[in-house]
mmCIF file of C-alpha atoms in Angstrom:
data_model
loop_
_atom_site.group_PDB
_atom_site.id
_atom_site.type_symbol
_atom_site.label_atom_id
_atom_site.label_comp_id
_atom_site.label_asym_id
_atom_site.label_seq_id
_atom_site.Cartn_x
_atom_site.Cartn_y
_atom_site.Cartn_z
ATOM 1 C CA MET U 1 0.120 0.056 -0.051
ATOM 2 C CA ARG U 2 1.395 3.535 -0.832
ATOM 3 C CA ALA U 3 0.637 4.740 2.824
ATOM 4 C CA ASP U 4 3.075 2.309 4.271
ATOM 5 C CA ARG U 5 5.707 3.130 1.380
ATOM 6 C CA LEU U 6 5.489 6.938 2.513
ATOM 7 C CA VAL U 7 6.047 5.851 6.043
ATOM 8 C CA SER U 8 8.838 3.257 5.338
ATOM 9 C CA ILE U 9 10.205 6.305 3.110
ATOM 10 C CA LEU U 10 10.412 9.067 5.915
ATOM 11 C CA LEU U 11 11.471 6.535 8.554
ATOM 12 C CA MET U 12 14.377 5.431 6.237
ATOM 13 C CA LEU U 13 15.292 9.315 5.545
ATOM 14 C CA GLN U 14 14.944 9.530 8.925
ATOM 15 C CA ASN U 15 17.279 6.960 9.804
ATOM 16 C CA ARG U 16 19.411 6.616 7.453
ATOM 17 C CA GLY U 17 20.017 10.250 6.277
ATOM 18 C CA LYS U 18 20.209 11.142 2.435
ATOM 19 C CA MET U 19 19.349 8.453 0.364
ATOM 20 C CA THR U 20 19.164 8.394 -3.635
ATOM 21 C CA SER U 21 16.124 7.283 -5.774
ATOM 22 C CA ARG U 22 18.136 4.468 -7.013
ATOM 23 C CA ASP U 23 18.457 3.226 -3.423
ATOM 24 C CA LEU U 24 14.903 4.176 -2.215
ATOM 25 C CA ALA U 25 13.480 2.277 -5.148
ATOM 26 C CA GLN U 26 15.383 -0.722 -4.579
ATOM 27 C CA THR U 27 15.055 -0.988 -1.107
ATOM 28 C CA LEU U 28 11.042 -0.839 -1.790
ATOM 29 C CA GLU U 29 10.698 -2.590 -4.789
ATOM 30 C CA VAL U 30 9.695 0.168 -6.880
ATOM 31 C CA SER U 31 10.598 2.669 -9.605
ATOM 32 C CA GLU U 32 12.365 5.346 -9.441
ATOM 33 C CA ARG U 33 9.565 7.225 -10.996
ATOM 34 C CA THR U 34 7.058 6.145 -8.060
ATOM 35 C CA ILE U 35 9.491 7.740 -5.841
ATOM 36 C CA PHE U 36 9.113 10.705 -7.331
ATOM 37 C CA ARG U 37 5.724 10.822 -7.110
ATOM 38 C CA ASP U 38 5.850 9.619 -3.131
ATOM 39 C CA MET U 39 8.366 12.346 -2.445
ATOM 40 C CA GLU U 40 5.584 14.700 -4.027
ATOM 41 C CA ALA U 41 3.156 13.444 -1.581
ATOM 42 C CA LEU U 42 5.453 13.569 1.346
ATOM 43 C CA SER U 43 6.000 17.205 0.778
ATOM 44 C CA THR U 44 2.492 18.115 -0.072
ATOM 45 C CA ALA U 45 1.601 16.804 3.201
ATOM 46 C CA GLY U 46 4.156 19.084 5.128
ATOM 47 C CA ILE U 47 7.124 16.526 5.494
ATOM 48 C CA PRO U 48 10.177 19.038 5.030
ATOM 49 C CA VAL U 49 11.643 17.067 2.203
ATOM 50 C CA LEU U 50 14.840 18.209 0.237
ATOM 51 C CA ALA U 51 16.360 17.153 -2.943
ATOM 52 C CA GLU U 52 20.208 17.600 -3.706
ATOM 53 C CA ARG U 53 21.248 17.102 -6.997
ATOM 54 C CA GLY U 54 24.603 16.463 -8.051
ATOM 55 C CA ARG U 55 26.669 13.368 -8.065
ATOM 56 C CA GLU U 56 26.890 13.033 -4.153
ATOM 57 C CA GLY U 57 23.106 14.197 -4.054
ATOM 58 C CA GLY U 58 20.003 12.483 -2.533
ATOM 59 C CA TRP U 59 16.731 12.536 -0.693
ATOM 60 C CA MET U 60 17.158 13.896 2.484
ATOM 61 C CA LEU U 61 15.156 15.592 5.705
ATOM 62 C CA THR U 62 15.324 18.963 6.620
ATOM 63 C CA GLU U 63 18.088 19.404 9.815
ATOM 64 C CA GLY U 64 16.589 18.745 12.569
ATOM 65 C CA TYR U 65 13.314 17.106 11.887
ATOM 66 C CA ARG U 66 12.433 14.130 13.577
ATOM 67 C CA THR U 67 8.809 12.367 14.063
ATOM 68 C CA SER U 68 7.775 10.245 16.392
ATOM 69 C CA LEU U 69 5.750 7.720 13.871
ATOM 70 C CA THR U 70 7.276 4.379 14.167
ATOM 71 C CA GLY U 71 5.060 2.937 11.186
ATOM 72 C CA MET U 72 5.062 -0.001 12.800
ATOM 73 C CA LYS U 73 2.326 -2.283 12.782
ATOM 74 C CA PRO U 74 1.095 -4.925 16.269
ATOM 75 C CA LYS U 75 2.070 -8.160 14.456
ATOM 76 C CA GLU U 76 5.156 -6.412 13.443
ATOM 77 C CA ILE U 77 5.892 -5.538 16.980
ATOM 78 C CA ALA U 78 4.741 -9.050 18.163
ATOM 79 C CA SER U 79 7.674 -10.655 15.593
ATOM 80 C CA LEU U 80 10.273 -8.183 17.294
ATOM 81 C CA LEU U 81 9.396 -9.672 20.595
ATOM 82 C CA LEU U 82 8.605 -12.906 20.133
ATOM 83 C CA SER U 83 12.726 -13.339 18.517
ATOM 84 C CA ALA U 84 13.590 -12.460 21.679
ATOM 85 C CA ASP U 85 16.027 -15.464 23.151
ATOM 86 C CA SER U 86 15.790 -15.517 27.344
ATOM 87 C CA THR U 87 18.960 -17.297 27.207
ATOM 88 C CA ILE U 88 20.999 -14.741 25.477
ATOM 89 C CA LEU U 89 19.112 -11.518 27.049
ATOM 90 C CA SER U 90 20.234 -13.088 30.560
ATOM 91 C CA ASP U 91 23.895 -13.779 29.534
ATOM 92 C CA LEU U 92 24.364 -10.084 27.930
ATOM 93 C CA GLY U 93 22.530 -8.548 30.722
ATOM 94 C CA ILE U 94 19.927 -6.899 28.934
ATOM 95 C CA GLU U 95 16.774 -8.772 30.186
ATOM 96 C CA GLY U 96 15.432 -5.593 32.108
ATOM 97 C CA ASP U 97 16.399 -3.277 28.999
ATOM 98 C CA PHE U 98 14.711 -5.562 27.010
ATOM 99 C CA SER U 99 11.152 -5.486 29.269
ATOM 100 C CA SER U 100 11.736 -1.653 28.861
ATOM 101 C CA ALA U 101 11.909 -1.628 24.856
ATOM 102 C CA ALA U 102 8.746 -4.309 24.806
ATOM 103 C CA ARG U 103 6.559 -1.800 27.275
ATOM 104 C CA LYS U 104 7.219 1.300 25.064
ATOM 105 C CA LEU U 105 6.839 -0.708 21.582
ATOM 106 C CA GLU U 106 3.496 -1.910 23.214
ATOM 107 C CA ALA U 107 2.391 1.729 24.333
ATOM 108 C CA VAL U 108 3.220 2.970 20.550
ATOM 109 C CA VAL U 109 0.737 0.118 18.895
ATOM 110 C CA ALA U 110 -1.648 -0.382 21.624
ATOM 111 C CA PRO U 111 -3.953 2.402 20.829
ATOM 112 C CA HIS U 112 -4.079 1.484 17.656
ATOM 113 C CA SER U 113 -5.054 -1.930 18.191
ATOM 114 C CA SER U 114 -6.824 -4.549 19.766
ATOM 115 C CA SER U 115 -5.251 -5.990 22.523
ATOM 116 C CA SER U 116 -5.600 -9.658 20.972
ATOM 117 C CA THR U 117 -2.908 -8.973 18.643
ATOM 118 C CA LEU U 118 -0.278 -7.952 21.219
ATOM 119 C CA ASP U 119 -1.354 -11.164 23.407
ATOM 120 C CA SER U 120 0.468 -12.829 21.131
ATOM 121 C CA VAL U 121 3.778 -12.911 23.404
ATOM 122 C CA GLN U 122 2.107 -14.178 26.193
ATOM 123 C CA ARG U 123 0.583 -17.080 24.239
ATOM 124 C CA ILE U 124 4.194 -18.153 22.794
ATOM 125 C CA HIS U 125 7.565 -18.169 24.423
ATOM 126 C CA VAL U 126 10.520 -18.463 23.460
ATOM 127 C CA ASP U 127 13.108 -20.922 25.355
ATOM 128 C CA GLY U 128 16.743 -20.685 24.431
ATOM 129 C CA ALA U 129 18.115 -22.649 27.533
ATOM 130 C CA SER U 130 18.914 -26.574 25.827
ATOM 131 C CA TRP U 131 17.754 -29.492 27.943
ATOM 132 C CA HIS U 132 21.362 -30.104 28.836
ATOM 133 C CA PRO U 133 22.327 -26.592 29.326
ATOM 134 C CA SER U 134 26.107 -25.629 29.341
ATOM 135 C CA ASP U 135 28.143 -25.426 32.644
ATOM 136 C CA GLU U 136 30.503 -22.861 30.759
ATOM 137 C CA SER U 137 30.541 -19.486 32.349
ATOM 138 C CA TYR U 138 31.458 -15.984 30.850
ATOM 139 C CA PRO U 139 33.077 -13.483 33.621
ATOM 140 C CA PHE U 140 34.336 -11.576 30.501
ATOM 141 C CA LEU U 141 31.454 -11.100 28.353
ATOM 142 C CA ALA U 142 30.600 -7.646 29.436
ATOM 143 C CA LEU U 143 34.063 -6.503 29.146
ATOM 144 C CA LEU U 144 33.730 -7.955 25.709
ATOM 145 C CA GLN U 145 30.722 -6.521 24.833
ATOM 146 C CA GLU U 146 32.001 -2.597 25.708
ATOM 147 C CA ALA U 147 35.179 -3.050 23.813
ATOM 148 C CA LEU U 148 32.940 -4.226 20.435
ATOM 149 C CA TRP U 149 30.998 -0.951 21.290
ATOM 150 C CA HIS U 150 34.095 1.253 21.537
ATOM 151 C CA ASP U 151 36.389 -0.643 18.809
ATOM 152 C CA ARG U 152 38.366 -1.082 22.087
ATOM 153 C CA VAL U 153 41.826 -3.453 21.772
ATOM 154 C CA VAL U 154 41.660 -6.132 24.382
ATOM 155 C CA LYS U 155 44.458 -7.826 26.132
ATOM 156 C CA ILE U 156 43.172 -11.395 26.349
ATOM 157 C CA THR U 157 45.139 -14.945 28.217
ATOM 158 C CA TYR U 158 43.424 -17.427 25.846
ATOM 159 C CA LEU U 159 43.271 -21.400 27.036
ATOM 160 C CA ARG U 160 43.618 -23.637 24.323
ATOM 161 C CA ASN U 161 45.027 -27.607 24.655
ATOM 162 C CA ASN U 162 45.673 -27.005 28.244
ATOM 163 C CA GLU U 163 48.381 -24.404 26.806
ATOM 164 C CA ALA U 164 47.800 -20.361 28.087
ATOM 165 C CA SER U 165 49.090 -17.764 25.520
ATOM 166 C CA GLU U 166 48.717 -13.964 25.877
ATOM 167 C CA ARG U 167 47.728 -11.937 22.542
ATOM 168 C CA LEU U 168 45.770 -8.726 21.795
ATOM 169 C CA ILE U 169 42.729 -8.905 20.040
ATOM 170 C CA HIS U 170 39.911 -6.336 17.829
ATOM 171 C CA PRO U 171 36.772 -8.279 18.682
ATOM 172 C CA LEU U 172 34.678 -7.834 15.845
ATOM 173 C CA GLY U 173 31.306 -9.694 17.117
ATOM 174 C CA LEU U 174 29.766 -12.238 19.763
ATOM 175 C CA VAL U 175 28.319 -15.530 18.241
ATOM 176 C CA THR U 176 25.907 -17.833 20.489
ATOM 177 C CA LYS U 177 25.639 -21.325 19.397
ATOM 178 C CA ARG U 178 23.491 -23.670 21.417
ATOM 179 C CA GLY U 179 24.191 -21.613 24.361
ATOM 180 C CA VAL U 180 28.228 -21.201 23.979
ATOM 181 C CA TRP U 181 29.770 -18.217 23.418
ATOM 182 C CA TYR U 182 31.882 -17.074 21.153
ATOM 183 C CA VAL U 183 34.362 -13.693 20.072
ATOM 184 C CA VAL U 184 35.067 -13.111 16.573
ATOM 185 C CA ALA U 185 38.293 -10.987 16.709
ATOM 186 C CA GLU U 186 41.001 -10.013 14.396
ATOM 187 C CA SER U 187 44.550 -11.249 16.149
ATOM 188 C CA ARG U 188 47.968 -10.534 14.256
ATOM 189 C CA GLY U 189 46.360 -9.510 10.965
ATOM 190 C CA GLU U 190 43.653 -12.597 11.186
ATOM 191 C CA LEU U 191 40.393 -13.108 11.487
ATOM 192 C CA ARG U 192 39.602 -15.572 14.668
ATOM 193 C CA THR U 193 37.377 -17.089 16.624
ATOM 194 C CA TYR U 194 37.588 -17.957 20.375
ATOM 195 C CA ARG U 195 35.604 -19.587 22.911
ATOM 196 C CA VAL U 196 34.711 -16.689 25.612
ATOM 197 C CA SER U 197 34.940 -19.598 28.591
ATOM 198 C CA ARG U 198 38.026 -20.632 27.513
ATOM 199 C CA LEU U 199 39.307 -16.719 28.327
ATOM 200 C CA GLN U 200 41.808 -16.947 31.655
ATOM 201 C CA HIS U 201 41.704 -13.118 31.753
ATOM 202 C CA ALA U 202 40.775 -10.414 29.759
ATOM 203 C CA GLU U 203 41.357 -6.809 30.497
ATOM 204 C CA LEU U 204 40.651 -3.374 27.966
ATOM 205 C CA THR U 205 43.340 -1.577 26.986
ATOM 206 C CA ASN U 206 43.789 2.245 26.091
ATOM 207 C CA ASP U 207 43.940 1.593 22.362
ATOM 208 C CA PHE U 208 41.388 1.426 20.174
ATOM 209 C CA PHE U 209 41.439 0.143 16.609
ATOM 210 C CA LYS U 210 39.886 0.730 12.890
ATOM 211 C CA ARG U 211 36.483 -1.671 12.337
ATOM 212 C CA PRO U 212 37.102 -2.786 8.572
ATOM 213 C CA GLU U 213 34.400 -1.406 6.867
ATOM 214 C CA ASP U 214 33.633 -4.637 4.783
ATOM 215 C CA PHE U 215 33.557 -7.236 8.040
ATOM 216 C CA ASP U 216 30.049 -8.907 7.509
ATOM 217 C CA LEU U 217 29.864 -11.208 11.122
ATOM 218 C CA GLY U 218 26.951 -13.886 9.778
ATOM 219 C CA GLN U 219 28.840 -14.075 6.417
ATOM 220 C CA TYR U 220 31.927 -14.617 8.467
ATOM 221 C CA TRP U 221 30.192 -17.282 11.083
ATOM 222 C CA ARG U 222 28.891 -19.348 7.887
ATOM 223 C CA GLN U 223 31.981 -19.708 6.463
ATOM 224 C CA SER U 224 33.757 -20.498 9.451
ATOM 225 C CA THR U 225 30.970 -23.212 10.434
ATOM 226 C CA GLN U 226 31.285 -24.492 6.726
ATOM 227 C CA ALA U 227 35.408 -24.613 7.140
ATOM 228 C CA PHE U 228 35.285 -26.446 10.465
ATOM 229 C CA LYS U 229 32.675 -29.135 9.248
ATOM 230 C CA SER U 230 34.987 -29.863 6.159
ATOM 231 C CA ALA U 231 38.113 -29.913 8.435
ATOM 232 C CA LEU U 232 36.396 -32.579 10.223
ATOM 233 C CA PRO U 233 37.850 -36.377 10.218
ATOM 234 C CA SER U 234 35.382 -38.571 8.272
ATOM 235 C CA TYR U 235 34.378 -42.463 8.787
ATOM 236 C CA PRO U 236 32.118 -43.621 6.797
ATOM 237 C CA ALA U 237 30.013 -46.927 7.914
ATOM 238 C CA THR U 238 26.819 -48.440 6.462
ATOM 239 C CA VAL U 239 24.029 -49.811 8.337
ATOM 240 C CA LEU U 240 20.432 -51.240 8.868
ATOM 241 C CA ILE U 241 18.173 -49.129 10.852
ATOM 242 C CA ARG U 242 14.720 -48.821 11.503
ATOM 243 C CA GLU U 243 12.895 -46.192 9.764
ATOM 244 C CA GLU U 244 10.843 -45.449 12.859
ATOM 245 C CA ILE U 245 14.232 -43.996 14.509
ATOM 246 C CA MET U 246 15.695 -42.703 11.160
ATOM 247 C CA LYS U 247 14.966 -38.995 12.215
ATOM 248 C CA ASP U 248 16.506 -39.082 15.386
ATOM 249 C CA PHE U 249 19.651 -40.789 13.896
ATOM 250 C CA ALA U 250 19.962 -38.166 11.089
ATOM 251 C CA ARG U 251 19.836 -35.438 13.885
ATOM 252 C CA GLU U 252 23.075 -36.932 15.656
ATOM 253 C CA ARG U 253 25.874 -34.693 16.527
ATOM 254 C CA TYR U 254 28.814 -35.277 13.888
ATOM 255 C CA LEU U 255 27.328 -37.470 11.508
ATOM 256 C CA THR U 256 26.343 -36.899 7.847
ATOM 257 C CA VAL U 257 23.709 -39.228 6.586
ATOM 258 C CA LYS U 258 24.969 -39.469 2.593
ATOM 259 C CA ASN U 259 22.731 -41.834 1.043
ATOM 260 C CA THR U 260 19.314 -44.101 2.242
ATOM 261 C CA THR U 261 17.701 -46.524 0.620
ATOM 262 C CA PRO U 262 15.172 -49.236 1.049
ATOM 263 C CA SER U 263 16.336 -52.887 2.378
ATOM 264 C CA SER U 264 14.756 -56.120 1.773
ATOM 265 C CA LEU U 265 13.784 -56.366 5.913
ATOM 266 C CA ALA U 266 10.582 -54.673 6.087
ATOM 267 C CA GLY U 267 10.620 -51.537 8.162
ATOM 268 C CA TRP U 268 14.511 -51.401 7.844
ATOM 269 C CA LEU U 269 16.538 -49.091 6.176
ATOM 270 C CA GLU U 270 19.875 -49.074 4.373
ATOM 271 C CA VAL U 271 21.709 -46.335 5.450
ATOM 272 C CA GLU U 272 25.147 -44.586 4.404
ATOM 273 C CA ALA U 273 26.765 -42.664 6.996
ATOM 274 C CA ASP U 274 29.648 -40.422 7.832
ATOM 275 C CA PHE U 275 31.029 -39.913 11.516
ATOM 276 C CA ASN U 276 33.690 -38.127 12.501
ATOM 277 C CA ALA U 277 35.868 -40.990 13.845
ATOM 278 C CA LEU U 278 35.438 -44.730 14.909
ATOM 279 C CA GLU U 279 34.847 -44.179 18.910
ATOM 280 C CA TRP U 280 31.938 -41.761 17.963
ATOM 281 C CA ALA U 281 30.310 -44.374 15.520
ATOM 282 C CA CYS U 282 30.451 -46.456 18.339
ATOM 283 C CA ARG U 283 28.901 -44.636 21.057
ATOM 284 C CA VAL U 284 25.975 -43.477 18.578
ATOM 285 C CA LEU U 285 25.393 -46.606 17.168
ATOM 286 C CA LEU U 286 25.260 -48.294 20.617
ATOM 287 C CA SER U 287 22.772 -45.990 21.814
ATOM 288 C CA TYR U 288 20.186 -47.466 19.528
ATOM 289 C CA GLY U 289 20.573 -50.604 20.992
ATOM 290 C CA SER U 290 18.623 -53.270 18.695
ATOM 291 C CA SER U 291 17.080 -50.689 16.391
ATOM 292 C CA VAL U 292 20.403 -50.701 14.586
ATOM 293 C CA LEU U 293 22.725 -53.345 12.934
ATOM 294 C CA VAL U 294 26.160 -52.252 11.132
ATOM 295 C CA LEU U 295 26.968 -53.728 8.225
ATOM 296 C CA SER U 296 30.589 -52.306 7.036
ATOM 297 C CA PRO U 297 32.721 -51.524 7.795
ATOM 298 C CA GLN U 298 34.224 -54.982 9.752
ATOM 299 C CA VAL U 299 36.317 -53.257 12.161
ATOM 300 C CA LEU U 300 33.403 -51.185 13.834
ATOM 301 C CA GLN U 301 31.053 -54.057 13.529
ATOM 302 C CA GLU U 302 33.301 -55.601 15.682
ATOM 303 C CA GLN U 303 33.911 -52.906 17.921
ATOM 304 C CA VAL U 304 29.971 -52.706 18.727
ATOM 305 C CA ARG U 305 29.803 -56.447 18.955
ATOM 306 C CA GLN U 306 32.234 -56.706 21.374
ATOM 307 C CA ALA U 307 31.015 -53.756 23.608
ATOM 308 C CA LEU U 308 27.267 -55.479 23.610
ATOM 309 C CA ILE U 309 29.451 -58.790 24.639
ATOM 310 C CA ASP U 310 31.033 -57.017 27.443
ATOM 311 C CA THR U 311 27.903 -55.270 28.938
ATOM 312 C CA THR U 312 26.035 -58.778 28.750
ATOM 313 C CA ALA U 313 28.900 -60.197 30.730
ATOM 314 C CA LEU U 314 29.216 -57.304 33.091
ATOM 315 C CA TYR U 315 25.408 -58.106 33.746
ATOM 316 C CA GLU U 316 25.933 -61.732 34.383
ATOM 317 C CA SER U 317 28.694 -61.400 36.613
ATOM 318 C CA ILE U 318 27.948 -58.528 38.674
ATOM 319 C CA GLY U 319 24.469 -58.006 38.213
ATOM 320 C CA GLN U 320 23.282 -61.007 39.675
ATOM 321 C CA ASN U 321 25.395 -59.959 43.017
ATOM 322 C CA LEU U 322 23.882 -56.868 42.825
ATOM 323 C CA VAL U 323 20.237 -58.987 43.166
ATOM 324 C CA LYS U 324 21.014 -60.943 45.879
ATOM 325 C CA ILE U 325 22.339 -58.066 47.985
ATOM 326 C CA CYS U 326 19.922 -55.794 46.905
ATOM 327 C CA PRO U 327 16.504 -57.724 46.737
ATOM 328 C CA GLU U 328 13.254 -56.546 45.941
#
């Protein structure tokens, strides 16, 4: 709708400053001619829109002009509130700030909407905590945040492979994955990823750094994650697995399902998968008990078979004695 587009133009000029007709047209997915007509409409409505010609020209608002209009619809505000992760807010120490912001956003839209729309935040809750929460602590997370906002150089002592080393880092971003925090930083001219819980010490220095203009945290993390997965060792195996547990099996960590074909046995699938190591393959396959059967390689088959034999022997020897000591 045109009214929504006019509000969007007003807010973009207010938040971003000068913008060209081409930039506005590409962002709003309309023609430049439509942008010119919209600018005339804004000017007619009394909005102080100015056009600056020339190579560095563009559209802008009169200096000092601000509008309290948010242009946000109830569902747009609800989408922002619902996307908040309580665990992340807690780790960053901004739960109170989020609650305050939520109340302000709701106050903006409440007079113009029914309460049922905003009730969605009371009917849907996002819990970012894992069922198996990490026991990691992050005493230097607040310090890293401060360094990020002000482009401060940080001196850290980092523990890796049980060895501590000191280095100066330029923090560029924080990433949380499954409840674990990482700091992406530049050190000695290279981009590095550090697990925040492995910081033995961190302190702000009096030095500042210039943040790379072309750095994209999301893009870096995707590329880094892909590189990490590609570098993992691969241990291929072929197994028979019951159809009803296939979804759970495919979600196992450090496991990639390469191919799945129906088996001649009803209710079973033949699966080719890559594990990251022989030991991990044994652990995963043993956890599924009689719902999985190793076909190859023979080494894996023998290790799983031996583990089952040892477990049976354990129950036969120690288990019977425990029953005698602790009768029902």
